């Protein structure tokens, strides 16, 4: 596996500095290291964020679906116009509020 080491000088971290990157190779630990990496990958695949799962379920409730439909209708209306000052901030906040209200009721029962 190869990691890149990057030095950032005189600028923001997002700026690309290709000249400063140097590849660093990881030492080969043999078969034992490969087994450990496979176990770590399996653990990472099994782990699912409960917040994301609950958010997806809450988005399917009637109240959230209504707010999402209003948001999508607004986005369609605003997208169809070339010159408009309207944005869908209110509809977005309504949808996020409805979803987060549903999530708040369910999330803490699944967290240890």
C-alpha positions as YAML, in Angstrom:
chain: A
units: angstrom
residues:
- id: 1
  name: UNK
  ca: [0.00, 0.00, 0.00]
- id: 2
  name: UNK
  ca: [1.31, 3.47, -0.83]
- id: 3
  name: UNK
  ca: [0.64, 6.61, 1.17]
- id: 4
  name: UNK
  ca: [1.49, 10.08, -0.01]
- id: 5
  name: UNK
  ca: [3.03, 12.64, 2.25]
- id: 6
  name: UNK
  ca: [2.10, 16.21, 1.37]
- id: 7
  name: UNK
  ca: [3.70, 19.38, 2.67]
- id: 8
  name: UNK
  ca: [1.56, 22.51, 2.62]
- id: 9
  name: UNK
  ca: [3.37, 25.82, 2.47]
- id: 10
  name: UNK
  ca: [2.06, 29.34, 2.14]
- id: 11
  name: UNK
  ca: [-1.55, 28.55, 1.37]
- id: 12
  name: UNK
  ca: [-4.72, 26.76, 2.10]
- id: 13
  name: UNK
  ca: [-4.75, 22.99, 2.64]
- id: 14
  name: UNK
  ca: [-7.06, 22.57, -0.34]
- id: 15
  name: UNK
  ca: [-4.50, 23.93, -2.78]
- id: 16
  name: UNK
  ca: [-2.82, 21.22, -4.81]
- id: 17
  name: UNK
  ca: [0.95, 21.02, -4.42]
- id: 18
  name: UNK
  ca: [1.99, 18.17, -6.70]
- id: 19
  name: UNK
  ca: [5.70, 18.91, -6.54]
- id: 20
  name: UNK
  ca: [5.83, 18.38, -2.77]
- id: 21
  name: UNK
  ca: [4.18, 14.95, -2.75]
- id: 22
  name: UNK
  ca: [6.47, 12.00, -2.17]
- id: 23
  name: UNK
  ca: [5.27, 8.40, -2.14]
- id: 24
  name: UNK
  ca: [5.89, 6.44, 1.04]
- id: 25
  name: UNK
  ca: [5.66, 2.67, 0.91]
- id: 26
  name: UNK
  ca: [4.38, 0.63, 3.82]
- id: 27
  name: UNK
  ca: [6.57, -2.20, 5.01]
- id: 28
  name: UNK
  ca: [5.44, -5.68, 4.00]
- id: 29
  name: UNK
  ca: [4.62, -7.57, 7.18]
- id: 30
  name: UNK
  ca: [3.95, -10.90, 5.52]
- id: 31
  name: UNK
  ca: [0.84, -13.02, 5.82]
- id: 32
  name: UNK
  ca: [-0.03, -11.93, 9.37]
- id: 33
  name: UNK
  ca: [-0.37, -8.31, 8.28]
- id: 34
  name: UNK
  ca: [-2.61, -9.30, 5.37]
- id: 35
  name: UNK
  ca: [-4.95, -11.22, 7.69]
- id: 36
  name: UNK
  ca: [-5.23, -8.23, 10.01]
- id: 37
  name: UNK
  ca: [-6.02, -5.91, 7.09]
- id: 38
  name: UNK
  ca: [-8.76, -8.23, 5.87]
- id: 39
  name: UNK
  ca: [-10.31, -8.36, 9.34]
- id: 40
  name: UNK
  ca: [-10.24, -4.57, 9.59]
- id: 41
  name: UNK
  ca: [-11.90, -4.23, 6.18]
- id: 42
  name: UNK
  ca: [-14.63, -6.69, 7.19]
- id: 43
  name: UNK
  ca: [-15.27, -4.74, 10.39]
- id: 44
  name: UNK
  ca: [-15.50, -1.48, 8.45]
- id: 45
  name: UNK
  ca: [-17.98, -2.99, 5.99]
- id: 46
  name: UNK
  ca: [-20.17, -4.30, 8.80]
- id: 47
  name: UNK
  ca: [-20.32, -0.99, 10.63]
- id: 48
  name: UNK
  ca: [-23.31, 1.10, 9.60]
- id: 49
  name: UNK
  ca: [-24.02, 4.53, 11.00]
- id: 50
  name: UNK
  ca: [-27.35, 4.28, 12.85]
- id: 51
  name: UNK
  ca: [-28.03, 7.96, 12.18]
- id: 52
  name: UNK
  ca: [-28.03, 7.42, 8.41]
- id: 53
  name: UNK
  ca: [-30.28, 4.38, 8.71]
- id: 54
  name: UNK
  ca: [-32.79, 6.23, 10.87]
- id: 55
  name: UNK
  ca: [-32.70, 9.28, 8.57]
- id: 56
  name: UNK
  ca: [-33.59, 7.10, 5.59]
- id: 57
  name: UNK
  ca: [-36.50, 5.55, 7.49]
- id: 58
  name: UNK
  ca: [-37.74, 8.92, 8.69]
- id: 59
  name: UNK
  ca: [-37.68, 10.35, 5.17]
- id: 60
  name: UNK
  ca: [-40.34, 7.77, 4.28]
- id: 61
  name: UNK
  ca: [-42.85, 8.99, 6.90]
- id: 62
  name: UNK
  ca: [-45.92, 10.91, 5.73]
- id: 63
  name: UNK
  ca: [-44.90, 14.24, 7.27]
- id: 64
  name: UNK
  ca: [-41.39, 14.10, 5.78]
- id: 65
  name: UNK
  ca: [-42.69, 13.00, 2.38]
- id: 66
  name: UNK
  ca: [-45.02, 16.02, 2.31]
- id: 67
  name: UNK
  ca: [-42.16, 18.39, 3.18]
- id: 68
  name: UNK
  ca: [-39.90, 16.70, 0.61]
- id: 69
  name: UNK
  ca: [-42.56, 17.06, -2.11]
- id: 70
  name: UNK
  ca: [-42.86, 20.78, -1.33]
- id: 71
  name: UNK
  ca: [-39.04, 21.10, -1.53]
- id: 72
  name: UNK
  ca: [-38.88, 19.27, -4.86]
- id: 73
  name: UNK
  ca: [-41.74, 21.38, -6.27]
- id: 74
  name: UNK
  ca: [-39.88, 24.53, -5.23]
- id: 75
  name: UNK
  ca: [-36.63, 23.30, -6.77]
- id: 76
  name: UNK
  ca: [-38.44, 22.54, -10.02]
- id: 77
  name: UNK
  ca: [-40.13, 25.96, -10.04]
- id: 78
  name: UNK
  ca: [-36.88, 27.83, -9.31]
- id: 79
  name: UNK
  ca: [-34.90, 25.72, -11.78]
- id: 80
  name: UNK
  ca: [-37.33, 26.48, -14.58]
- id: 81
  name: UNK
  ca: [-36.83, 30.24, -14.28]
- id: 82
  name: UNK
  ca: [-33.77, 32.01, -15.56]
- id: 83
  name: UNK
  ca: [-34.09, 35.20, -13.49]
- id: 84
  name: UNK
  ca: [-35.51, 34.79, -10.01]
- id: 85
  name: UNK
  ca: [-34.64, 35.87, -6.51]
- id: 86
  name: UNK
  ca: [-36.58, 32.98, -5.02]
- id: 87
  name: UNK
  ca: [-34.71, 30.18, -3.34]
- id: 88
  name: UNK
  ca: [-35.96, 27.10, -1.52]
- id: 89
  name: UNK
  ca: [-34.42, 27.82, 1.86]
- id: 90
  name: UNK
  ca: [-37.73, 27.75, 3.75]
- id: 91
  name: UNK
  ca: [-38.77, 24.45, 2.16]
- id: 92
  name: UNK
  ca: [-35.36, 22.92, 2.84]
- id: 93
  name: UNK
  ca: [-35.48, 23.95, 6.50]
- id: 94
  name: UNK
  ca: [-39.02, 22.58, 6.82]
- id: 95
  name: UNK
  ca: [-37.90, 19.22, 5.42]
- id: 96
  name: UNK
  ca: [-34.78, 19.04, 7.60]
- id: 97
  name: UNK
  ca: [-36.78, 20.03, 10.68]
- id: 98
  name: UNK
  ca: [-39.40, 17.33, 10.03]
- id: 99
  name: UNK
  ca: [-36.74, 14.68, 9.42]
- id: 100
  name: UNK
  ca: [-34.65, 15.68, 12.44]
- id: 101
  name: UNK
  ca: [-37.72, 15.70, 14.68]
- id: 102
  name: UNK
  ca: [-38.45, 12.11, 13.66]
- id: 103
  name: UNK
  ca: [-34.78, 11.13, 14.06]
- id: 104
  name: UNK
  ca: [-34.55, 12.66, 17.53]
- id: 105
  name: UNK
  ca: [-37.36, 10.44, 18.80]
- id: 106
  name: UNK
  ca: [-35.70, 7.25, 17.50]
- id: 107
  name: UNK
  ca: [-31.95, 7.80, 17.59]
- id: 108
  name: UNK
  ca: [-31.16, 7.71, 21.27]
- id: 109
  name: UNK
  ca: [-32.95, 4.42, 21.81]
- id: 110
  name: UNK
  ca: [-30.47, 2.74, 19.44]
- id: 111
  name: UNK
  ca: [-27.32, 4.41, 20.81]
- id: 112
  name: UNK
  ca: [-25.55, 2.71, 23.68]
...
